[in-house]
Short mmCIF file of C-alpha atoms and ligand atoms in Angstrom, two decimals:
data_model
loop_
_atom_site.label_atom_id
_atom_site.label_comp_id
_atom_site.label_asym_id
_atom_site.label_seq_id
_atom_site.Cartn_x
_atom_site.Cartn_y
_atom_site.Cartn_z
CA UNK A 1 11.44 6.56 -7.78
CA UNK A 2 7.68 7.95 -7.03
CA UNK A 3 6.59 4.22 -6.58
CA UNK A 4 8.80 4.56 -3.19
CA UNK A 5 6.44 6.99 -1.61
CA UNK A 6 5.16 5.84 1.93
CA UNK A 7 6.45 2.42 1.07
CA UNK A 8 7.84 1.15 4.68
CA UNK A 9 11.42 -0.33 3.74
CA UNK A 10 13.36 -2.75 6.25
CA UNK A 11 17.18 -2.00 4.93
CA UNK A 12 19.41 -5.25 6.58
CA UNK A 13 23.24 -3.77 6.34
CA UNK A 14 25.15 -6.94 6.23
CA UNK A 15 29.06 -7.31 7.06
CA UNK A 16 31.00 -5.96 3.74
CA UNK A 17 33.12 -3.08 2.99
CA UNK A 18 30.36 -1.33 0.46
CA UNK A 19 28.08 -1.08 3.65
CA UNK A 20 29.43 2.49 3.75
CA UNK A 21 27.35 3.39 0.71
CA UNK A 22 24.59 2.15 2.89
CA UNK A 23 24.41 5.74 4.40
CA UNK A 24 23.66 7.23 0.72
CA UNK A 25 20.86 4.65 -0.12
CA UNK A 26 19.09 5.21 3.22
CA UNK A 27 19.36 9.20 2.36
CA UNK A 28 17.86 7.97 -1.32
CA UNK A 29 15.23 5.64 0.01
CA UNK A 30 14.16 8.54 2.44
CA UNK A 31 14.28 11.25 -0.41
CA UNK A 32 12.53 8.97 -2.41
CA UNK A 33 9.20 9.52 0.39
CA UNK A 34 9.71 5.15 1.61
CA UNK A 35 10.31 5.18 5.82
CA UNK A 36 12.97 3.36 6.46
CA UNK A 37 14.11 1.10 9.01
CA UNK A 38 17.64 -0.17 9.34
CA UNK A 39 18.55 -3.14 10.71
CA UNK A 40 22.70 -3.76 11.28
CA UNK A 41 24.16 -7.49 11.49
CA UNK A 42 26.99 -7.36 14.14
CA UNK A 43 29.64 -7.58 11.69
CA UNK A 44 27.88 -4.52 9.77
CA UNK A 45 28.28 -2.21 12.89
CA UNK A 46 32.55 -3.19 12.70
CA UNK A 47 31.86 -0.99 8.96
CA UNK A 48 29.58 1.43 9.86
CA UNK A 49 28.33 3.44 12.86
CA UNK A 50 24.46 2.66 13.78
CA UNK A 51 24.22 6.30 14.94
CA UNK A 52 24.93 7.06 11.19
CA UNK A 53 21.80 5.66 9.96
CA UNK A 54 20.05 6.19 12.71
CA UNK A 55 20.08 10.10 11.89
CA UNK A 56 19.84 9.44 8.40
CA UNK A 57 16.75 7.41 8.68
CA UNK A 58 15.49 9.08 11.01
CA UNK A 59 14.50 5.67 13.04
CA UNK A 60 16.01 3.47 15.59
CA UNK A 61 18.69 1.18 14.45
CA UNK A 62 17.74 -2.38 14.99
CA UNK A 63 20.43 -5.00 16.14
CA UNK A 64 19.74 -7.57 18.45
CA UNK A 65 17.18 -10.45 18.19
CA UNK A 66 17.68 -11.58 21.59
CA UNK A 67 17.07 -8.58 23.40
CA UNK A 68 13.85 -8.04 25.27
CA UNK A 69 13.81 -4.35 25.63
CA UNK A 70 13.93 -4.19 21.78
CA UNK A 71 11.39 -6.92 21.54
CA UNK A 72 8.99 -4.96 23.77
CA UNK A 73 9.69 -2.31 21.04
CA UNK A 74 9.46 -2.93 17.36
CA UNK A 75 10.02 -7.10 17.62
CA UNK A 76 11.01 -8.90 15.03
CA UNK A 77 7.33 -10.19 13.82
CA UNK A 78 6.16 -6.98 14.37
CA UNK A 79 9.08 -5.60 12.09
CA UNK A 80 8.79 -8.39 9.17
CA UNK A 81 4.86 -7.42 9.14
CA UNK A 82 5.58 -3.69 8.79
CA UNK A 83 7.75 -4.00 5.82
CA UNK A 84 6.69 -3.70 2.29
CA UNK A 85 10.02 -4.73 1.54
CA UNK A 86 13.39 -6.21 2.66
CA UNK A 87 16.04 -4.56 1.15
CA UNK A 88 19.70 -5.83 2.13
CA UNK A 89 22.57 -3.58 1.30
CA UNK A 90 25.26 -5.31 1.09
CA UNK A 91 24.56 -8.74 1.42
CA UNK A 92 27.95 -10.72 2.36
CA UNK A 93 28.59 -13.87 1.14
CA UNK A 94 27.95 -15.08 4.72
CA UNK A 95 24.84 -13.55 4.83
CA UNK A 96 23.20 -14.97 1.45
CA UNK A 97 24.85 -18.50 2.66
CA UNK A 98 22.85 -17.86 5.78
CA UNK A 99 19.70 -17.02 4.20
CA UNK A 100 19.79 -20.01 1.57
CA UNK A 101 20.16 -22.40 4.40
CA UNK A 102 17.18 -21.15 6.04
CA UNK A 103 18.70 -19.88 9.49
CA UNK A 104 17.51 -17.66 12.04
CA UNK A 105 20.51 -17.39 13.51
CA UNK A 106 20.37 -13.21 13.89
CA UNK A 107 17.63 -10.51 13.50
CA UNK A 108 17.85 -9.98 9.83
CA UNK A 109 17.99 -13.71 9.00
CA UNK A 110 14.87 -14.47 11.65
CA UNK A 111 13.14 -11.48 9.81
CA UNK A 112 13.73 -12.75 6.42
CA UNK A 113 11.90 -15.90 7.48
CA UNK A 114 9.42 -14.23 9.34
CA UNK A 115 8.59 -11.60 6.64
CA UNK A 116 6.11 -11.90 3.74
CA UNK A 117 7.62 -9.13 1.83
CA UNK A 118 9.70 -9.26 -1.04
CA UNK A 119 13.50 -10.01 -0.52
CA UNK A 120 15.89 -7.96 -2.35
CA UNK A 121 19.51 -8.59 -1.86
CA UNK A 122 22.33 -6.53 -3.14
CA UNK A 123 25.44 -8.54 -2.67
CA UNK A 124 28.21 -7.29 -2.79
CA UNK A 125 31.72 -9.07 -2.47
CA UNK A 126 35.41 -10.02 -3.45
CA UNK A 127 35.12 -11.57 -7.48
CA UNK A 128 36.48 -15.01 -6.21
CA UNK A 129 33.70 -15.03 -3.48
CA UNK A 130 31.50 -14.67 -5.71
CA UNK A 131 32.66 -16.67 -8.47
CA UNK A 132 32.91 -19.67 -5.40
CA UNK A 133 30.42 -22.64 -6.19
CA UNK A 134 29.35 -22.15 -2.77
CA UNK A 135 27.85 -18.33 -3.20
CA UNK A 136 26.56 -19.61 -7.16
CA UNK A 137 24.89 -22.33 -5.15
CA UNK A 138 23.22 -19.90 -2.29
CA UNK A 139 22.45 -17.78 -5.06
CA UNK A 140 20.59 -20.33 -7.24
CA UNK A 141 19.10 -21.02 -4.50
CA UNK A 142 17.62 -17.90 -3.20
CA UNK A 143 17.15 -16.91 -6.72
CA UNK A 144 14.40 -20.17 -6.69
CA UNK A 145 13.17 -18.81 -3.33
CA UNK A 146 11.86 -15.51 -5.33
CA UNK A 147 14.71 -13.85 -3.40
CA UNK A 148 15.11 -10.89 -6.47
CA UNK A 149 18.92 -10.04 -6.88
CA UNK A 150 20.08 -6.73 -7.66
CA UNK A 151 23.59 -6.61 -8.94
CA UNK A 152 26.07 -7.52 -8.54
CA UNK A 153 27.77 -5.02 -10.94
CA UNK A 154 31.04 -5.79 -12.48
CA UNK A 155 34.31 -3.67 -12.04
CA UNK A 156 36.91 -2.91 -9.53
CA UNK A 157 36.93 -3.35 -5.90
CA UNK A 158 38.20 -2.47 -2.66
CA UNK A 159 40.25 -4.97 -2.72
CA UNK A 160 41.92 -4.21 -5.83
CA UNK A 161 40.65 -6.96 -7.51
CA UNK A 162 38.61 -6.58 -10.53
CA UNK A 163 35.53 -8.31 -11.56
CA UNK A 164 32.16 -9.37 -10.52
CA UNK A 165 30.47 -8.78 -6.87
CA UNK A 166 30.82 -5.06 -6.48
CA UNK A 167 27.94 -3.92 -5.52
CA UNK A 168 25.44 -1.57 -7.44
CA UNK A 169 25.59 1.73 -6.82
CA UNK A 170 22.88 3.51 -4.31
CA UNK A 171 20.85 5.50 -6.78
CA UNK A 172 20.78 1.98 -9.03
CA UNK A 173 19.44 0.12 -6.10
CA UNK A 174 16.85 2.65 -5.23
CA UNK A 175 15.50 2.53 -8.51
CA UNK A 176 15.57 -1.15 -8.78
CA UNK A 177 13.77 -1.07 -5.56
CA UNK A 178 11.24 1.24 -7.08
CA UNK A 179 10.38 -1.11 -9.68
CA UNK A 180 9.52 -4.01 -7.73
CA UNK A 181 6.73 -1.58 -7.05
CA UNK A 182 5.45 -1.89 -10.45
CA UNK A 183 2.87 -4.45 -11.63
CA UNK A 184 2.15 -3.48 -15.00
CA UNK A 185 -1.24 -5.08 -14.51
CA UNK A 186 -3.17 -1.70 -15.83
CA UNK A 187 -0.78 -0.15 -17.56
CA UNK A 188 -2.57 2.00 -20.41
CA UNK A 189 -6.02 1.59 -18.40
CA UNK A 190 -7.71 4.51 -16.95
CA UNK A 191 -9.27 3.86 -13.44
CA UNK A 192 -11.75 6.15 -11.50
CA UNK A 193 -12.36 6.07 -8.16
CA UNK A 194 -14.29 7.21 -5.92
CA UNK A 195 -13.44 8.02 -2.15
CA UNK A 196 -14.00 9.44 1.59
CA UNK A 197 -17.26 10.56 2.72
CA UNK A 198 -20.46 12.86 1.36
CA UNK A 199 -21.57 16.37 3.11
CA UNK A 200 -25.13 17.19 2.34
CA UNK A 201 -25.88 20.35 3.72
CA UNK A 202 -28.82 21.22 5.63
CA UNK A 203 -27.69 25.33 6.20
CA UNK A 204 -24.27 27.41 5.90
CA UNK A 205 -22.77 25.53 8.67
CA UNK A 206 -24.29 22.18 9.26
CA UNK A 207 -24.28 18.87 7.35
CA UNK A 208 -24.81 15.16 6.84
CA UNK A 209 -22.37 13.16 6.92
CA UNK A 210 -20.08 9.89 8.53
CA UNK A 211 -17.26 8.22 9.78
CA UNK A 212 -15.37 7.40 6.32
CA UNK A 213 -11.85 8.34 6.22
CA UNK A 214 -10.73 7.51 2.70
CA UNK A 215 -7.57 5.91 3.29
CA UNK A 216 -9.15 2.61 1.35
CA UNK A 217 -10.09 4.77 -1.38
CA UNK A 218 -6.43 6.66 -1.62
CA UNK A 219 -4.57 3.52 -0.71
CA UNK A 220 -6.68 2.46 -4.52
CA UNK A 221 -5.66 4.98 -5.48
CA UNK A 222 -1.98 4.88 -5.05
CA UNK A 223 -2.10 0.82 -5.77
CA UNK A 224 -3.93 1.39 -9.14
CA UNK A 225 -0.59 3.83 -10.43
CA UNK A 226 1.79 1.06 -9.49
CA UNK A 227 -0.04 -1.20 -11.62
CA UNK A 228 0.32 1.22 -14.22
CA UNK A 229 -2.88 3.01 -14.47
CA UNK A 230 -4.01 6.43 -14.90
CA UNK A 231 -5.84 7.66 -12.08
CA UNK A 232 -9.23 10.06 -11.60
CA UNK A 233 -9.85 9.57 -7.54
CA UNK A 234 -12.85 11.79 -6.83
CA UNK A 235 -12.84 12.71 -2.96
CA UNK A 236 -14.97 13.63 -0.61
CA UNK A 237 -13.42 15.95 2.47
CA UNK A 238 -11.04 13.93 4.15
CA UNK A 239 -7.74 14.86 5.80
CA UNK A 240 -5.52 12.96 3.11
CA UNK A 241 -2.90 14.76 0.96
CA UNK A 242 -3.28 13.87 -2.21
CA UNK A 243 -1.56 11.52 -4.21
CA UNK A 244 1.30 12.18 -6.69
CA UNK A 245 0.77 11.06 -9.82
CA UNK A 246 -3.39 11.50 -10.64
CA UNK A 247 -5.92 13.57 -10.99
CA UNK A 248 -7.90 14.08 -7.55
CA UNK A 249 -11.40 16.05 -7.90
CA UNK A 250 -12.48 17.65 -4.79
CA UNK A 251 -16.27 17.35 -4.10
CA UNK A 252 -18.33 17.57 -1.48
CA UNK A 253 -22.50 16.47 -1.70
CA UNK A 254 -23.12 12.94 -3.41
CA UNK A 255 -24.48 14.99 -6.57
CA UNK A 256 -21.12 16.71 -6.53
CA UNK A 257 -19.28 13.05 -6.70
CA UNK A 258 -21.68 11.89 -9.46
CA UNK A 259 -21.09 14.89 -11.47
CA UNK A 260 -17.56 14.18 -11.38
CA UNK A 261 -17.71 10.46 -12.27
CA UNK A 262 -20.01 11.59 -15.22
CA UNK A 263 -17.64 13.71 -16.45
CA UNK A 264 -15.47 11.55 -19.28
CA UNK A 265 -16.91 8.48 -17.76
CA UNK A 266 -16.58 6.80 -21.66
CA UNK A 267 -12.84 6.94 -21.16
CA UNK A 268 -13.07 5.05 -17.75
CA UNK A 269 -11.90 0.97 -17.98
CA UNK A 270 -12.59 0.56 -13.98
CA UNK A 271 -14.87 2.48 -11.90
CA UNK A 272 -13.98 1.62 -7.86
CA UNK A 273 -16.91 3.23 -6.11
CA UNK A 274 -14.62 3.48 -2.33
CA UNK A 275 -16.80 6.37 -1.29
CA UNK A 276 -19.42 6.06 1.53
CA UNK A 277 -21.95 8.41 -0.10
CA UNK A 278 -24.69 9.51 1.75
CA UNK A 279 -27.85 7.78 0.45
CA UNK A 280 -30.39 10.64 1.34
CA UNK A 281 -29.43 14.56 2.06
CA UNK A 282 -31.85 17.20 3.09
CA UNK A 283 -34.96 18.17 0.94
CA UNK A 284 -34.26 22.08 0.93
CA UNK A 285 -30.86 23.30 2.52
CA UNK A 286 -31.85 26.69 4.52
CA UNK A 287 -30.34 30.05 3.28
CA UNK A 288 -29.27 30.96 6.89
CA UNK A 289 -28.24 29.29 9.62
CA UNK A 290 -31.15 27.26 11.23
CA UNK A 291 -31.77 28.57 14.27
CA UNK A 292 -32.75 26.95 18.35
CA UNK A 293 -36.51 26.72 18.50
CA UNK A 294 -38.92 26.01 21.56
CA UNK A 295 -39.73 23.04 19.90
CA UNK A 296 -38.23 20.00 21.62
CA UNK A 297 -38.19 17.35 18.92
CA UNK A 298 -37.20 18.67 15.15
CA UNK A 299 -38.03 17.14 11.90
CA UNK A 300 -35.26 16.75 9.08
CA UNK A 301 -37.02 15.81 5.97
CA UNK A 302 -35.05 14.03 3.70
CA UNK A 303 -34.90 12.87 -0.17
CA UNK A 304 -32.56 9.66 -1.82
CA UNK A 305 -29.76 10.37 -3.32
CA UNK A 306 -28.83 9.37 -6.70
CA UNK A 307 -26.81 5.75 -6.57
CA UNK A 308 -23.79 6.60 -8.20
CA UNK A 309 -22.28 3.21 -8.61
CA UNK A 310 -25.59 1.67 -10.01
CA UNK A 311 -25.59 5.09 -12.39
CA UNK A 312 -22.17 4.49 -13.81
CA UNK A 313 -23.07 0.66 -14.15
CA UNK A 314 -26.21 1.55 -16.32
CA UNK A 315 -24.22 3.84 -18.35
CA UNK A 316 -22.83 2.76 -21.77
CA UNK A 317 -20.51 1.97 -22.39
CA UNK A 318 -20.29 0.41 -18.87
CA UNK A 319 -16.57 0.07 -17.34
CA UNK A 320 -15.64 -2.31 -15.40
CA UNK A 321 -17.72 -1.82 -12.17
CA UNK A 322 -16.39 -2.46 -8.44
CA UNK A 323 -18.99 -1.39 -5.55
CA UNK A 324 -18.27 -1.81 -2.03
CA UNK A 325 -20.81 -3.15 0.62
CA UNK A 326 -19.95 -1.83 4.26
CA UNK A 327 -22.34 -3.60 6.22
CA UNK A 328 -23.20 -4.52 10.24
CA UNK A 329 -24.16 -7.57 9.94
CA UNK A 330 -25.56 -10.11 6.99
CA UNK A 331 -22.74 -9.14 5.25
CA UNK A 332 -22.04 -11.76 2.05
CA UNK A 333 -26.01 -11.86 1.74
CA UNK A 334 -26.29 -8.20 1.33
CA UNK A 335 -23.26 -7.90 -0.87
CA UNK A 336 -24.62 -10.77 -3.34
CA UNK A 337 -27.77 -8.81 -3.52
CA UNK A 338 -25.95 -5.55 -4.19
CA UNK A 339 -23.64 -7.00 -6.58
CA UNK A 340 -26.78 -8.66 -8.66
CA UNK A 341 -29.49 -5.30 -8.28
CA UNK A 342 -26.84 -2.75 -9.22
CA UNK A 343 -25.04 -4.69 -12.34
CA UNK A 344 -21.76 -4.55 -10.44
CA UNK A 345 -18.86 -6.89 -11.96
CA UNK A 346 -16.87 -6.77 -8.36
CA UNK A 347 -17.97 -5.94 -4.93
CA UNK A 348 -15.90 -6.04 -2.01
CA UNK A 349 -17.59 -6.01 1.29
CA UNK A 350 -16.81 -5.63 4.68
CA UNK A 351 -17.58 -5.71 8.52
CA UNK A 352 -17.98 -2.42 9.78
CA UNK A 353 -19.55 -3.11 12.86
CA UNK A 354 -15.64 -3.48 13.96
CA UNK A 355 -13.87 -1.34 15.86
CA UNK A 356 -10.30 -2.49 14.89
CA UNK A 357 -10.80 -2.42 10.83
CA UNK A 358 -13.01 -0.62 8.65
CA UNK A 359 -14.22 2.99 9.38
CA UNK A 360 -11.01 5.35 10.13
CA UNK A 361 -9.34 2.18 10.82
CA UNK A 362 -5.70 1.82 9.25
CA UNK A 363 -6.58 -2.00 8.93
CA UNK A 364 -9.42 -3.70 7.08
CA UNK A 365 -10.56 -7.16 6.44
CA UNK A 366 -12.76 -8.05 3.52
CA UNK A 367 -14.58 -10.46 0.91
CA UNK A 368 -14.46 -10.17 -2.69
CA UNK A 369 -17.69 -11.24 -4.10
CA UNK A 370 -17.99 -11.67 -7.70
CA UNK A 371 -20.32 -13.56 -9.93
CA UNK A 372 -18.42 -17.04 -9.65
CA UNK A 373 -17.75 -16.93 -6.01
CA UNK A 374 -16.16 -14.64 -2.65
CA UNK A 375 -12.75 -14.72 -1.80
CA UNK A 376 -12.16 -13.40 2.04
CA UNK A 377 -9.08 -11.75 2.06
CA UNK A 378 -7.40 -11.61 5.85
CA UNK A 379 -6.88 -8.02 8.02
CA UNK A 380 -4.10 -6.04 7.09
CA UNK A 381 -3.01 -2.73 6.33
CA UNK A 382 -5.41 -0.87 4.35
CA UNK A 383 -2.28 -0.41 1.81
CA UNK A 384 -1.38 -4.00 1.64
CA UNK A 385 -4.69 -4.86 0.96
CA UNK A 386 -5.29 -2.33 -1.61
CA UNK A 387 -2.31 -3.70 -3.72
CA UNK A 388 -3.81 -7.38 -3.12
CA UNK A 389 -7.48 -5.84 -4.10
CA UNK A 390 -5.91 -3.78 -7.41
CA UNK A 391 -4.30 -7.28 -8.36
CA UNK A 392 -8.05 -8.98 -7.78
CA UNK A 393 -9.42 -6.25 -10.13
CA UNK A 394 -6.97 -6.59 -12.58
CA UNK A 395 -7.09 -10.27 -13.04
CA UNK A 396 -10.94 -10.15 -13.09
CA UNK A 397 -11.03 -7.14 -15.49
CA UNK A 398 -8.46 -9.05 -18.24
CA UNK A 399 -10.77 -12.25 -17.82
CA UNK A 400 -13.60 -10.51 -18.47
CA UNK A 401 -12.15 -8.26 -21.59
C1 LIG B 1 37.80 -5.54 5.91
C2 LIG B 1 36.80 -6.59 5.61
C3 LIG B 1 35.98 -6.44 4.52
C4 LIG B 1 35.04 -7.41 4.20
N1 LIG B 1 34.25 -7.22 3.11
C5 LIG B 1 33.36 -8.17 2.76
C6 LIG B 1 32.56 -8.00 1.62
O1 LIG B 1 32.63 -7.01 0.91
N2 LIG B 1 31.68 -8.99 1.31
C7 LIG B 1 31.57 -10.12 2.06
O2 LIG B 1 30.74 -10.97 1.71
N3 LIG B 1 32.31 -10.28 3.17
C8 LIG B 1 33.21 -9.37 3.53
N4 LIG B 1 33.97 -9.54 4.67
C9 LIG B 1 33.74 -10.74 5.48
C10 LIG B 1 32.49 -10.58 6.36
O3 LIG B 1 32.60 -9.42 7.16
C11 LIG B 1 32.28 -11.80 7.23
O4 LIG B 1 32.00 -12.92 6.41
C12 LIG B 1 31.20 -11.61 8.27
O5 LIG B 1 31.09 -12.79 9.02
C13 LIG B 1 29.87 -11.26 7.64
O6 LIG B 1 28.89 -11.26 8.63
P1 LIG B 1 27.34 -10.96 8.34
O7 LIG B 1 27.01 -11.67 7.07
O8 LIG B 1 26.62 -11.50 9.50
O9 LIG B 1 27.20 -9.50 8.27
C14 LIG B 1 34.92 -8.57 5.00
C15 LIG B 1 35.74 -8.71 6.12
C16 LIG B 1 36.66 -7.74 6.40
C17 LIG B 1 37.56 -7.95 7.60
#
């Protein structure tokens, strides 16, 4: 259920008498660490109150499509964008028939269409509804779609009927949910990476440093454990929590970051070099505080720092090496260059002359440059692209093995 954590769920509550246990999932799915936001069909709110799961989720309740106080809100684009899944729970028979035929007829259905996140439907429903050719149709149908199905279980119902179309219970859906989180695509590989900014001290109280946040680096981070991978993310002060599920090394100068990536580098299969280290820091850091002179102008002399992603791709053996290339301008130029000078496998590179992505952005934008070509990969949320980059990796990393 860990794979849930931050994961931004859309749970549709469709028209059916199991939308009751819709209350426990949302309390599961919230548990779990996913935000959730629930969105009712009319029939749903005749089953259950939209104050209910309101409080439990701790959101607004969405339920109109044609209303423009909510669209001035959370609308529906901006709703199907946000999710990282649509989850319905129940899904009536009406509903799924809905959704096969491609209708927009209501906020969930319009969200379905406009959403690029997985569908998930539990449906849940008399046996003879859903042993009718019409639902096994709808079904088939969805089922092409890559609509995933969860349930339904078998047993008996409200109605007093007993067979198949109850639907699962909460817990089972949450985990199901959990596991469409899971790519599998490292599983048993061991992935460091590198994060945030440098500090390179010039006294007690002063330093070097810049604007990088480390969300890209975490949001690796937490992409490369759904795929299955064990995790070293060596960070640089940022104001991140860190991740369940890895080991996450402090450190603070560039010397500090190499040190760590040094340390059991052999068993590393990927090395993601996220960080923006700081390629020179002060010749001699002063013992005290440096104090206000007469002199108007002051001199900082400084001295490179060691190139930790060109270090770890010299080393042998040499993992799998991905280097980023945050540039102003010239970007695919530099990035080729960096890619061939440093012995990289992978760079990914990206405008940060940008205000809107980038540089304590939540959104980013970039290329992937590799030795056969650069694949630009369209702004979106730094954790949506980290899952699309970790896939990237992955594929390049089995081609090359
Ligand atoms: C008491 C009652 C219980 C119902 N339970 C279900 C159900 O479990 N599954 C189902 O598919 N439809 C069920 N229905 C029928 C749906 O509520 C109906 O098809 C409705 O139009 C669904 O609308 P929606 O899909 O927009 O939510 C039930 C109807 C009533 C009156």
């Amino acid at each position: 259920m860990q794979r849930l954590t931050n994961k931004q769920i859309i749970l549709g509550i469709t028209g059916g008498i199991a939308a009751y246990k819709s209350a426990e999932l949302t309390r599961l799915l919230k548990s779990a660490g996913a935000d959730v936001r629930v969105v009712m069909t009319p029939s749903a709110t005749e089953f259950i109150t939209p104050l209910t799961l309101q409080a439990l989720s701790g959101n607004p309740v969405h339920l109109h499509l044609l209303n423009a106080e909510a669209e001035a809100g959370m609308g529906h684009i901006e709703l199907a964008k946000w999710a990282d899944m649509v989850l319905i729970a129940p899904a009536s028979a009406n509903f799924m028939a809905r959704l096969a035929s491609g209708q927009g007829d209501d906020l969930l259905t319009t969200l379905c269409l406009a959403t690029e996140a997985p569908i998930c439907l539990a449906p849940a429903m008399n046996q003879a509804m859903w042993r009718d050719n019409g639902t096994q149709n709808n079904t088939a149908t969805l089922t092409k779609r890559d609509v995933k199905l969860f349930g339904p279980g078998v047993g008996e119902q409200a109605c007093g009927d007993n067979g198949p179309g109850r639907m699962l219970e909460p817990e089972e859906i949450a985990n199901h949910a959990a596991e469409q989180f899971e790519s599998g695509a490292l599983t048993g590989k061991t992935v460091f990476i590198t994060a945030g900014p440098t500090r390179e001290p010039l006294d007690p109280v002063r330093y070097i440093s810049n604007h990088s946040s480390g969300k890209m680096g975490y949001a690796l981070a937490e992409a490369a454990i759904e795929a299955g991978a064990k995790v070293k993310l060596i960070s640089g002060p940022v104001n991140l929590p860190a991740p369940a599920r890895l080991e996450c090394i402090s450190v603070e100068s560039a010397q500090d970051m190499l040190e760590a990536a040094q340390t059991d580098l052999a068993l590393c299969d990927i090395f993601i070099a996220a960080a923006a280290v700081a390629d020179y820091r002060p010749t001699a850091i002063s013992e005290h505080k440096i104090k206000k002179g007469s002199e108007e102008i002051m001199e900082l002399h400084l001295v490179k720092n060691p190139d930790i992603v060109a270090t770890v791709a010299a080393s042998s053996p040499k993992p799998f090496t991905v280097g980023f290339a945050a540039e102003t301008r010239d970007i695919l130029d530099y990035a080729r260059s960096k890619l061939a000078r440093k012995n990289l496998d992978l760079i990914i590179a990206n405008d940060v002359s940008r205000s809107d992505i980038g540089f304590n952005s939540d959104e980013n934008a970039v290329t992937v440059v590799s030795h056969s070509g650069a694949e630009t990969l369209p702004q979106t949320s730094k954790r949506k692209l980290a899952t699309l980059l970790i896939d990237k990796i992955a594929a390049q990393y089995h081609h090359k093995a």
